[in-house]
C-alpha cells in the first residue's frame, strides 16, 4: 500500500517527509495515505510541518545569501575607501619624501576623497587638525604617508574607535613626558 511505501518504517517516513519538503514528491501523493489510514487531522499536521520546514529552510538560505552579500559590499566599500585615501595622500605628500605635513594636509581637507573619509568615520572636517595631531604622537609636524593611511583605517568604524585611539595617543604622550621628567630628576640628583 501507499501508506506502507511512504511511512512503513522510520527511515521511509524521514525520506518521504524530506522528499515532500524539497519537491521530490508531490505533497498530495504523500498526504493521501495518511488521511486514508489515520485521520483527516493528519492533513493539518502535515501541512504545518511542510510550511514550517520550507519557511525555515528559505529563511536560512536567504540569511546566508544576504549575510554574504553584506560582507562583500562592506569589503568592497573598505577597499574603495583605502584606494581613495591612498590617492588623496599621494597628492598631499611633501615633495621628495614619503611624509605628510600639516601645511600640505590642511588645503586637501575640503577635497571629495577626504570629505568621504571623514563622513565614513563620523568626523567633522573641522576636527581634521586633531586627527592629524592624533596620528603624529611625536609632534614632529609630519607623518609618514603609510602611517597616516594605516592610522586612518584604524579609526574607520564606530566613534568608540577614535576615542580609544585618542586615549592611546595621550598615554604615549604622558609616558614620554614622564620619562623626560624622570631623566630631569635623575640629572638633578646626580649633581
Short mmCIF file of N, CA and C in Angstrom, two decimals:
data_model
loop_
_atom_site.label_atom_id
_atom_site.label_comp_id
_atom_site.label_asym_id
_atom_site.label_seq_id
_atom_site.Cartn_x
_atom_site.Cartn_y
_atom_site.Cartn_z
N UNK A 1 0.84 -1.19 0.00
CA UNK A 1 0.00 0.00 0.00
C UNK A 1 0.88 1.24 0.00
N UNK A 2 0.23 2.34 -0.36
CA UNK A 2 0.95 3.63 -0.37
C UNK A 2 1.37 4.04 1.03
N UNK A 3 0.54 3.78 2.02
CA UNK A 3 0.87 4.14 3.40
C UNK A 3 2.14 3.42 3.83
N UNK A 4 2.26 2.14 3.50
CA UNK A 4 3.47 1.39 3.87
C UNK A 4 4.67 1.89 3.06
N UNK A 5 4.44 2.21 1.80
CA UNK A 5 5.53 2.68 0.93
C UNK A 5 6.15 3.98 1.48
N UNK A 6 5.30 4.89 1.94
CA UNK A 6 5.79 6.18 2.42
C UNK A 6 6.12 6.20 3.92
N UNK A 7 5.37 5.43 4.73
CA UNK A 7 5.51 5.53 6.18
C UNK A 7 5.66 4.18 6.87
N UNK A 8 6.13 3.14 6.14
CA UNK A 8 6.23 1.80 6.71
C UNK A 8 7.32 1.64 7.74
N UNK A 9 8.33 2.50 7.75
CA UNK A 9 9.41 2.44 8.74
C UNK A 9 9.89 3.88 9.01
N UNK A 10 10.75 4.01 10.01
CA UNK A 10 11.25 5.34 10.36
C UNK A 10 12.03 5.95 9.21
N UNK A 11 12.92 5.16 8.60
CA UNK A 11 13.73 5.71 7.52
C UNK A 11 12.88 6.07 6.30
N UNK A 12 11.83 5.29 5.99
CA UNK A 12 10.92 5.63 4.90
C UNK A 12 10.14 6.90 5.22
N UNK A 13 9.71 7.04 6.46
CA UNK A 13 8.97 8.25 6.87
C UNK A 13 9.83 9.49 6.72
N UNK A 14 11.09 9.40 7.19
CA UNK A 14 12.00 10.54 7.09
C UNK A 14 12.25 10.89 5.63
N UNK A 15 12.50 9.87 4.81
CA UNK A 15 12.73 10.10 3.38
C UNK A 15 11.50 10.73 2.72
N UNK A 16 10.32 10.23 3.04
CA UNK A 16 9.08 10.76 2.44
C UNK A 16 8.86 12.22 2.84
N UNK A 17 9.08 12.53 4.11
CA UNK A 17 8.91 13.92 4.56
C UNK A 17 9.96 14.83 3.92
N UNK A 18 11.19 14.35 3.79
CA UNK A 18 12.24 15.13 3.14
C UNK A 18 11.90 15.38 1.68
N UNK A 19 11.45 14.33 0.98
CA UNK A 19 11.10 14.49 -0.44
C UNK A 19 9.91 15.44 -0.60
N UNK A 20 8.94 15.35 0.28
CA UNK A 20 7.79 16.25 0.19
C UNK A 20 8.22 17.70 0.43
N UNK A 21 9.15 17.90 1.35
CA UNK A 21 9.62 19.24 1.70
C UNK A 21 10.44 19.85 0.56
N UNK A 22 11.24 19.03 -0.10
CA UNK A 22 12.15 19.55 -1.13
C UNK A 22 11.58 19.45 -2.54
N UNK A 23 10.38 18.93 -2.69
CA UNK A 23 9.76 18.87 -4.01
C UNK A 23 10.03 17.58 -4.77
N UNK A 24 10.61 16.58 -4.13
CA UNK A 24 10.89 15.31 -4.79
C UNK A 24 9.63 14.50 -5.02
N UNK A 25 8.62 14.69 -4.19
CA UNK A 25 7.33 14.01 -4.29
C UNK A 25 6.25 15.08 -4.10
N UNK A 26 5.16 14.92 -4.81
CA UNK A 26 4.03 15.83 -4.64
C UNK A 26 3.45 15.66 -3.24
N UNK A 27 3.10 16.73 -2.59
CA UNK A 27 2.55 16.67 -1.23
C UNK A 27 1.30 15.81 -1.16
N UNK A 28 0.43 15.98 -2.12
CA UNK A 28 -0.83 15.24 -2.12
C UNK A 28 -0.56 13.74 -2.14
N UNK A 29 0.42 13.33 -2.91
CA UNK A 29 0.75 11.90 -3.02
C UNK A 29 1.18 11.32 -1.68
N UNK A 30 1.90 12.09 -0.90
CA UNK A 30 2.36 11.62 0.42
C UNK A 30 1.24 11.77 1.46
N UNK A 31 0.42 12.80 1.33
CA UNK A 31 -0.59 13.09 2.34
C UNK A 31 -1.81 12.17 2.24
N UNK A 32 -2.21 11.73 1.06
CA UNK A 32 -3.42 10.91 0.89
C UNK A 32 -3.39 9.62 1.71
N UNK A 33 -2.27 8.85 1.73
CA UNK A 33 -2.27 7.65 2.56
C UNK A 33 -2.44 7.96 4.05
N UNK A 34 -1.92 9.11 4.50
CA UNK A 34 -2.09 9.49 5.91
C UNK A 34 -3.56 9.72 6.23
N UNK A 35 -4.25 10.42 5.35
CA UNK A 35 -5.66 10.73 5.58
C UNK A 35 -6.50 9.44 5.52
N UNK A 36 -6.21 8.56 4.54
CA UNK A 36 -6.97 7.32 4.37
C UNK A 36 -6.77 6.36 5.54
N UNK A 37 -5.54 6.20 6.00
CA UNK A 37 -5.21 5.20 7.02
C UNK A 37 -5.35 5.70 8.45
N UNK A 38 -5.18 7.01 8.66
CA UNK A 38 -5.22 7.52 10.04
C UNK A 38 -6.43 8.43 10.24
N UNK A 39 -6.26 9.72 9.94
CA UNK A 39 -7.33 10.69 10.22
C UNK A 39 -7.15 11.92 9.34
N UNK A 40 -8.23 12.60 9.00
CA UNK A 40 -8.12 13.84 8.24
C UNK A 40 -7.36 14.94 9.00
N UNK A 41 -7.25 14.81 10.31
CA UNK A 41 -6.48 15.77 11.11
C UNK A 41 -5.00 15.75 10.69
N UNK A 42 -4.55 14.61 10.21
CA UNK A 42 -3.15 14.49 9.78
C UNK A 42 -2.84 15.42 8.62
N UNK A 43 -3.87 15.80 7.85
CA UNK A 43 -3.68 16.76 6.75
C UNK A 43 -3.16 18.07 7.31
N UNK A 44 -3.78 18.51 8.39
CA UNK A 44 -3.37 19.77 9.01
C UNK A 44 -1.95 19.66 9.57
N UNK A 45 -1.65 18.56 10.25
CA UNK A 45 -0.32 18.35 10.82
C UNK A 45 0.72 18.32 9.72
N UNK A 46 0.42 17.62 8.64
CA UNK A 46 1.35 17.51 7.52
C UNK A 46 1.60 18.87 6.88
N UNK A 47 0.53 19.63 6.66
CA UNK A 47 0.67 20.96 6.05
C UNK A 47 1.47 21.91 6.94
N UNK A 48 1.24 21.83 8.23
CA UNK A 48 2.01 22.67 9.16
C UNK A 48 3.48 22.29 9.13
N UNK A 49 3.77 21.00 9.10
CA UNK A 49 5.17 20.54 9.00
C UNK A 49 5.82 21.07 7.74
N UNK A 50 5.17 20.91 6.60
CA UNK A 50 5.73 21.36 5.33
C UNK A 50 5.95 22.88 5.34
N UNK A 51 4.94 23.61 5.79
CA UNK A 51 5.06 25.07 5.82
C UNK A 51 6.22 25.50 6.71
N UNK A 52 6.31 24.91 7.90
CA UNK A 52 7.39 25.27 8.81
C UNK A 52 8.75 24.91 8.22
N UNK A 53 8.87 23.70 7.68
CA UNK A 53 10.16 23.26 7.14
C UNK A 53 10.59 24.10 5.95
N UNK A 54 9.66 24.39 5.04
CA UNK A 54 10.01 25.18 3.86
C UNK A 54 10.36 26.61 4.26
N UNK A 55 9.57 27.22 5.13
CA UNK A 55 9.86 28.59 5.55
C UNK A 55 11.18 28.67 6.32
N UNK A 56 11.43 27.69 7.18
CA UNK A 56 12.70 27.69 7.92
C UNK A 56 13.87 27.54 6.97
N UNK A 57 13.74 26.63 6.02
CA UNK A 57 14.82 26.42 5.05
C UNK A 57 15.04 27.68 4.21
N UNK A 58 13.95 28.31 3.76
CA UNK A 58 14.08 29.53 2.98
C UNK A 58 14.73 30.65 3.79
N UNK A 59 14.37 30.76 5.06
CA UNK A 59 14.98 31.79 5.91
C UNK A 59 16.47 31.57 6.08
N UNK A 60 16.87 30.32 6.27
CA UNK A 60 18.29 30.02 6.42
C UNK A 60 19.05 30.35 5.14
N UNK A 61 18.51 29.90 4.02
CA UNK A 61 19.18 30.16 2.74
C UNK A 61 19.24 31.66 2.46
N UNK A 62 18.13 32.35 2.69
CA UNK A 62 18.11 33.80 2.48
C UNK A 62 19.11 34.50 3.40
N UNK A 63 19.16 34.06 4.66
CA UNK A 63 20.11 34.65 5.61
C UNK A 63 21.55 34.48 5.17
N UNK A 64 21.87 33.31 4.65
CA UNK A 64 23.24 33.05 4.19
C UNK A 64 23.58 33.97 3.02
N UNK A 65 22.67 34.07 2.06
CA UNK A 65 22.94 34.91 0.89
C UNK A 65 23.02 36.39 1.25
N UNK A 66 22.11 36.85 2.09
CA UNK A 66 22.12 38.27 2.48
C UNK A 66 23.38 38.58 3.29
N UNK A 67 23.73 37.70 4.23
CA UNK A 67 24.96 37.91 5.01
C UNK A 67 26.19 37.95 4.14
N UNK A 68 26.25 37.06 3.17
CA UNK A 68 27.39 37.03 2.25
C UNK A 68 27.44 38.30 1.40
N UNK A 69 26.28 38.74 0.92
CA UNK A 69 26.24 39.95 0.10
C UNK A 69 26.64 41.18 0.91
N UNK A 70 26.18 41.28 2.15
CA UNK A 70 26.54 42.42 3.00
C UNK A 70 28.03 42.43 3.31
N UNK A 71 28.59 41.25 3.59
CA UNK A 71 30.03 41.18 3.87
C UNK A 71 30.83 41.60 2.65
N UNK A 72 30.41 41.15 1.48
CA UNK A 72 31.12 41.51 0.24
C UNK A 72 31.01 43.01 -0.02
N UNK A 73 29.82 43.58 0.18
CA UNK A 73 29.63 45.02 -0.04
C UNK A 73 30.48 45.83 0.93
N UNK A 74 30.55 45.41 2.19
CA UNK A 74 31.37 46.10 3.18
C UNK A 74 32.84 46.02 2.79
N UNK A 75 33.25 44.85 2.35
CA UNK A 75 34.66 44.67 1.94
C UNK A 75 34.98 45.57 0.74
N UNK A 76 34.06 45.64 -0.22
CA UNK A 76 34.28 46.50 -1.39
C UNK A 76 34.31 47.97 -0.99
N UNK A 77 33.43 48.38 -0.08
CA UNK A 77 33.43 49.76 0.41
C UNK A 77 34.75 50.09 1.09
N UNK A 78 35.24 49.16 1.90
CA UNK A 78 36.52 49.38 2.59
C UNK A 78 37.67 49.47 1.59
N UNK A 79 37.64 48.63 0.57
CA UNK A 79 38.70 48.68 -0.44
C UNK A 79 38.64 50.00 -1.21
N UNK A 80 37.43 50.46 -1.54
CA UNK A 80 37.28 51.75 -2.21
C UNK A 80 37.79 52.88 -1.32
N UNK A 81 37.49 52.79 -0.03
CA UNK A 81 37.94 53.80 0.92
C UNK A 81 39.46 53.84 0.99
N UNK A 82 40.09 52.67 1.09
CA UNK A 82 41.55 52.59 1.15
C UNK A 82 42.16 53.16 -0.13
N UNK A 83 41.61 52.77 -1.27
CA UNK A 83 42.13 53.26 -2.55
C UNK A 83 42.01 54.79 -2.63
N UNK A 84 40.83 55.31 -2.28
CA UNK A 84 40.62 56.75 -2.31
C UNK A 84 41.51 57.49 -1.33
N UNK A 85 41.71 56.92 -0.15
CA UNK A 85 42.56 57.53 0.87
C UNK A 85 44.01 57.57 0.40
N UNK A 86 44.47 56.48 -0.21
CA UNK A 86 45.85 56.45 -0.72
C UNK A 86 46.05 57.47 -1.83
N UNK A 87 45.05 57.61 -2.73
CA UNK A 87 45.15 58.61 -3.79
C UNK A 87 45.22 60.01 -3.21
N UNK A 88 44.38 60.27 -2.21
CA UNK A 88 44.38 61.59 -1.58
C UNK A 88 45.71 61.87 -0.90
N UNK A 89 46.27 60.87 -0.24
CA UNK A 89 47.54 61.03 0.47
C UNK A 89 48.67 61.30 -0.51
N UNK A 90 48.66 60.65 -1.67
CA UNK A 90 49.72 60.87 -2.66
C UNK A 90 49.78 62.33 -3.09
N UNK A 91 48.62 62.98 -3.18
CA UNK A 91 48.61 64.38 -3.59
C UNK A 91 49.05 65.31 -2.46
N UNK A 92 49.08 64.81 -1.22
CA UNK A 92 49.43 65.65 -0.07
C UNK A 92 50.87 65.48 0.39
N UNK A 93 51.59 64.51 -0.16
CA UNK A 93 52.94 64.21 0.35
C UNK A 93 53.90 65.37 0.08
N UNK A 94 54.82 65.55 1.02
CA UNK A 94 55.87 66.54 0.87
C UNK A 94 56.74 66.09 -0.30
N UNK A 95 57.03 67.02 -1.20
CA UNK A 95 57.77 66.68 -2.40
C UNK A 95 59.14 66.08 -2.05
N UNK A 96 59.43 64.93 -2.67
CA UNK A 96 60.71 64.28 -2.46
C UNK A 96 60.76 63.40 -1.22
N UNK A 97 59.64 63.23 -0.53
CA UNK A 97 59.63 62.36 0.65
C UNK A 97 58.33 61.57 0.70
N UNK A 98 58.25 60.72 1.68
CA UNK A 98 57.07 59.88 1.85
C UNK A 98 56.28 60.33 3.09
N UNK A 99 56.29 61.66 3.34
CA UNK A 99 55.64 62.18 4.54
C UNK A 99 54.59 63.22 4.17
N UNK A 100 53.69 63.44 5.13
CA UNK A 100 52.68 64.49 5.01
C UNK A 100 52.98 65.56 6.04
N UNK A 101 52.74 66.79 5.69
CA UNK A 101 52.86 67.86 6.67
C UNK A 101 51.49 68.50 6.83
N UNK A 102 51.29 69.18 7.95
CA UNK A 102 50.01 69.84 8.18
C UNK A 102 49.76 70.88 7.08
N UNK A 103 50.81 71.55 6.62
CA UNK A 103 50.66 72.57 5.57
C UNK A 103 50.11 71.96 4.28
N UNK A 104 50.53 70.72 3.96
CA UNK A 104 50.02 70.06 2.76
C UNK A 104 48.66 69.41 3.01
N UNK A 105 48.41 69.01 4.25
CA UNK A 105 47.18 68.30 4.60
C UNK A 105 45.99 69.26 4.68
N UNK A 106 46.22 70.43 5.28
CA UNK A 106 45.12 71.37 5.54
C UNK A 106 44.34 71.75 4.29
N UNK A 107 44.98 72.13 3.17
CA UNK A 107 44.18 72.52 1.98
C UNK A 107 43.38 71.37 1.38
N UNK A 108 43.83 70.13 1.60
CA UNK A 108 43.16 68.97 1.00
C UNK A 108 41.94 68.51 1.79
N UNK A 109 41.71 69.08 2.95
CA UNK A 109 40.59 68.66 3.81
C UNK A 109 39.26 68.81 3.09
N UNK A 110 39.13 69.83 2.27
CA UNK A 110 37.87 70.09 1.57
C UNK A 110 37.69 69.20 0.34
N UNK A 111 38.70 68.41 -0.03
CA UNK A 111 38.61 67.54 -1.20
C UNK A 111 37.55 66.45 -1.02
N UNK A 112 37.03 65.96 -2.14
CA UNK A 112 35.94 64.97 -2.12
C UNK A 112 36.37 63.68 -1.42
N UNK A 113 37.59 63.22 -1.66
CA UNK A 113 38.03 61.96 -1.05
C UNK A 113 38.15 62.08 0.46
N UNK A 114 38.72 63.20 0.93
CA UNK A 114 38.85 63.38 2.38
C UNK A 114 37.48 63.61 3.01
N UNK A 115 36.59 64.31 2.32
CA UNK A 115 35.24 64.51 2.85
C UNK A 115 34.54 63.15 3.01
N UNK A 116 34.71 62.27 2.02
CA UNK A 116 34.10 60.94 2.09
C UNK A 116 34.68 60.15 3.26
N UNK A 117 35.99 60.27 3.44
CA UNK A 117 36.61 59.54 4.56
C UNK A 117 36.10 60.08 5.90
N UNK A 118 36.09 61.40 6.05
CA UNK A 118 35.60 61.99 7.30
C UNK A 118 34.16 61.57 7.59
N UNK A 119 33.36 61.52 6.54
CA UNK A 119 31.96 61.09 6.71
C UNK A 119 31.91 59.63 7.17
N UNK A 120 32.79 58.78 6.62
CA UNK A 120 32.76 57.35 6.96
C UNK A 120 33.17 57.10 8.41
N UNK A 121 33.99 57.98 9.00
CA UNK A 121 34.37 57.79 10.40
C UNK A 121 33.58 58.72 11.32
N UNK A 122 32.59 59.40 10.74
CA UNK A 122 31.72 60.29 11.50
C UNK A 122 32.54 61.36 12.22
N UNK A 123 33.42 61.99 11.44
CA UNK A 123 34.29 63.03 11.98
C UNK A 123 34.04 64.31 11.19
N UNK A 124 33.84 65.38 11.89
CA UNK A 124 33.62 66.66 11.24
C UNK A 124 34.96 67.16 10.68
N UNK A 125 34.98 67.68 9.45
CA UNK A 125 36.24 68.17 8.87
C UNK A 125 36.93 69.24 9.73
N UNK A 126 36.16 69.94 10.57
CA UNK A 126 36.78 70.94 11.44
C UNK A 126 37.69 70.28 12.48
N UNK A 127 37.54 68.96 12.68
CA UNK A 127 38.38 68.23 13.63
C UNK A 127 39.58 67.59 12.96
N UNK A 128 39.84 67.98 11.70
CA UNK A 128 40.94 67.37 10.94
C UNK A 128 42.29 67.64 11.58
N UNK A 129 42.47 68.82 12.15
CA UNK A 129 43.76 69.11 12.79
C UNK A 129 43.98 68.18 13.98
N UNK A 130 42.91 67.92 14.72
CA UNK A 130 43.01 66.97 15.83
C UNK A 130 43.38 65.58 15.33
N UNK A 131 42.80 65.17 14.20
CA UNK A 131 43.14 63.87 13.60
C UNK A 131 44.61 63.84 13.22
N UNK A 132 45.09 64.91 12.60
CA UNK A 132 46.49 64.96 12.20
C UNK A 132 47.40 64.87 13.41
N UNK A 133 47.10 65.61 14.45
CA UNK A 133 47.93 65.58 15.66
C UNK A 133 47.83 64.23 16.35
N UNK A 134 46.67 63.62 16.27
CA UNK A 134 46.47 62.29 16.85
C UNK A 134 47.38 61.27 16.17
N UNK A 135 47.53 61.40 14.87
CA UNK A 135 48.37 60.46 14.13
C UNK A 135 49.84 60.86 14.12
N UNK A 136 50.16 61.98 14.77
CA UNK A 136 51.55 62.45 14.90
C UNK A 136 51.89 62.54 16.39
N UNK A 137 52.01 61.39 17.08
CA UNK A 137 52.22 61.44 18.53
C UNK A 137 53.55 62.05 18.94
N UNK A 138 54.54 62.04 18.04
CA UNK A 138 55.84 62.65 18.38
C UNK A 138 55.81 64.16 18.19
N UNK A 139 54.71 64.69 17.65
CA UNK A 139 54.53 66.13 17.44
C UNK A 139 55.64 66.72 16.59
N UNK A 140 55.98 66.02 15.49
CA UNK A 140 57.02 66.49 14.58
C UNK A 140 56.46 67.40 13.50
N UNK A 141 55.14 67.38 13.32
CA UNK A 141 54.52 68.18 12.26
C UNK A 141 54.44 67.44 10.94
N UNK A 142 55.03 66.25 10.90
CA UNK A 142 54.95 65.42 9.69
C UNK A 142 54.58 64.00 10.08
N UNK A 143 53.94 63.31 9.16
CA UNK A 143 53.53 61.92 9.37
C UNK A 143 53.95 61.12 8.15
N UNK A 144 54.49 59.93 8.37
CA UNK A 144 54.78 59.02 7.27
C UNK A 144 53.45 58.71 6.57
N UNK A 145 53.44 58.74 5.24
CA UNK A 145 52.21 58.56 4.47
C UNK A 145 51.52 57.23 4.80
N UNK A 146 52.29 56.15 4.87
CA UNK A 146 51.69 54.84 5.16
C UNK A 146 51.16 54.79 6.59
N UNK A 147 51.87 55.43 7.53
CA UNK A 147 51.38 55.50 8.91
C UNK A 147 50.06 56.27 8.96
N UNK A 148 49.95 57.32 8.15
CA UNK A 148 48.72 58.09 8.10
C UNK A 148 47.57 57.23 7.60
N UNK A 149 47.79 56.51 6.49
CA UNK A 149 46.74 55.65 5.93
C UNK A 149 46.34 54.57 6.93
N UNK A 150 47.32 53.90 7.53
CA UNK A 150 47.01 52.83 8.48
C UNK A 150 46.32 53.39 9.73
N UNK A 151 46.73 54.56 10.19
CA UNK A 151 46.08 55.19 11.33
C UNK A 151 44.64 55.56 11.01
N UNK A 152 44.42 56.07 9.82
CA UNK A 152 43.05 56.41 9.41
C UNK A 152 42.18 55.16 9.31
N UNK A 153 42.75 54.06 8.84
CA UNK A 153 41.98 52.82 8.73
C UNK A 153 41.63 52.28 10.11
N UNK A 154 42.50 52.46 11.08
CA UNK A 154 42.18 52.02 12.44
C UNK A 154 41.02 52.83 13.01
N UNK A 155 40.90 54.09 12.58
CA UNK A 155 39.82 54.94 13.07
C UNK A 155 38.51 54.65 12.39
N UNK A 156 38.55 53.97 11.25
CA UNK A 156 37.32 53.67 10.50
C UNK A 156 36.47 52.71 11.31
N UNK A 157 35.28 53.10 11.63
CA UNK A 157 34.40 52.27 12.44
C UNK A 157 33.56 53.16 13.33
N UNK A 158 33.25 52.67 14.50
CA UNK A 158 32.39 53.43 15.40
C UNK A 158 33.15 54.57 16.06
N UNK A 159 32.41 55.46 16.68
CA UNK A 159 33.03 56.61 17.35
C UNK A 159 33.93 56.15 18.48
N UNK A 160 33.65 54.99 19.06
CA UNK A 160 34.48 54.49 20.15
C UNK A 160 35.91 54.23 19.68
N UNK A 161 36.10 53.93 18.41
CA UNK A 161 37.43 53.67 17.90
C UNK A 161 38.29 54.93 17.99
N UNK A 162 37.74 56.08 17.64
CA UNK A 162 38.52 57.32 17.73
C UNK A 162 38.79 57.67 19.18
N UNK A 163 37.84 57.39 20.07
CA UNK A 163 38.06 57.65 21.48
C UNK A 163 39.20 56.79 22.01
N UNK A 164 39.22 55.53 21.64
CA UNK A 164 40.28 54.63 22.08
C UNK A 164 41.63 55.05 21.51
N UNK A 165 41.63 55.44 20.25
CA UNK A 165 42.88 55.87 19.64
C UNK A 165 43.39 57.15 20.29
N UNK A 166 42.49 58.07 20.63
CA UNK A 166 42.87 59.29 21.34
C UNK A 166 43.48 58.96 22.69
N UNK A 167 42.86 58.04 23.39
CA UNK A 167 43.38 57.62 24.69
C UNK A 167 44.78 57.02 24.55
N UNK A 168 44.97 56.17 23.54
CA UNK A 168 46.29 55.57 23.31
C UNK A 168 47.34 56.65 23.04
N UNK A 169 46.96 57.65 22.26
CA UNK A 169 47.88 58.74 21.94
C UNK A 169 48.24 59.53 23.20
N UNK A 170 47.25 59.81 24.03
CA UNK A 170 47.51 60.55 25.26
C UNK A 170 48.39 59.75 26.21
N UNK A 171 48.20 58.45 26.27
CA UNK A 171 49.04 57.61 27.13
C UNK A 171 50.49 57.64 26.64
N UNK A 172 50.68 57.56 25.32
CA UNK A 172 52.05 57.64 24.78
C UNK A 172 52.68 58.98 25.11
N UNK A 173 51.89 60.05 24.95
CA UNK A 173 52.40 61.39 25.23
C UNK A 173 52.77 61.52 26.70
N UNK A 174 51.91 61.02 27.59
CA UNK A 174 52.19 61.10 29.03
C UNK A 174 53.41 60.25 29.40
N UNK A 175 53.55 59.08 28.77
CA UNK A 175 54.71 58.24 29.04
C UNK A 175 56.00 58.95 28.63
N UNK A 176 55.97 59.60 27.47
CA UNK A 176 57.15 60.33 27.01
C UNK A 176 57.47 61.48 27.96
N UNK A 177 56.43 62.21 28.42
CA UNK A 177 56.65 63.30 29.36
C UNK A 177 57.18 62.77 30.70
N UNK A 178 56.65 61.64 31.16
CA UNK A 178 57.09 61.04 32.41
C UNK A 178 58.57 60.64 32.32
N UNK A 179 58.96 60.03 31.19
CA UNK A 179 60.37 59.66 31.02
C UNK A 179 61.26 60.91 30.99
N UNK A 180 60.81 61.96 30.32
CA UNK A 180 61.59 63.20 30.29
C UNK A 180 61.74 63.77 31.71
N UNK A 181 60.67 63.76 32.47
CA UNK A 181 60.70 64.26 33.84
C UNK A 181 61.61 63.39 34.72
N UNK A 182 61.51 62.06 34.53
CA UNK A 182 62.36 61.15 35.33
C UNK A 182 63.84 61.40 35.02
N UNK A 183 64.17 61.61 33.75
CA UNK A 183 65.56 61.93 33.38
C UNK A 183 66.00 63.24 34.02
N UNK A 184 65.13 64.24 34.02
CA UNK A 184 65.44 65.52 34.60
C UNK A 184 65.73 65.35 36.11
N UNK A 185 64.87 64.61 36.80
CA UNK A 185 65.06 64.40 38.25
C UNK A 185 66.37 63.66 38.49
N UNK A 186 66.66 62.63 37.69
CA UNK A 186 67.91 61.89 37.86
C UNK A 186 69.11 62.78 37.65
N UNK A 187 69.03 63.66 36.62
CA UNK A 187 70.13 64.58 36.37
C UNK A 187 70.32 65.56 37.52
N UNK A 188 69.22 66.03 38.08
CA UNK A 188 69.30 66.96 39.20
C UNK A 188 69.89 66.29 40.45
N UNK A 189 69.52 65.01 40.65
CA UNK A 189 70.03 64.29 41.83
C UNK A 189 71.50 63.91 41.66
N UNK A 190 71.96 63.82 40.42
CA UNK A 190 73.35 63.45 40.17
C UNK A 190 74.29 64.62 40.47
N UNK A 191 73.80 65.82 40.54
CA UNK A 191 74.65 66.98 40.81
C UNK A 191 75.17 66.96 42.18
#
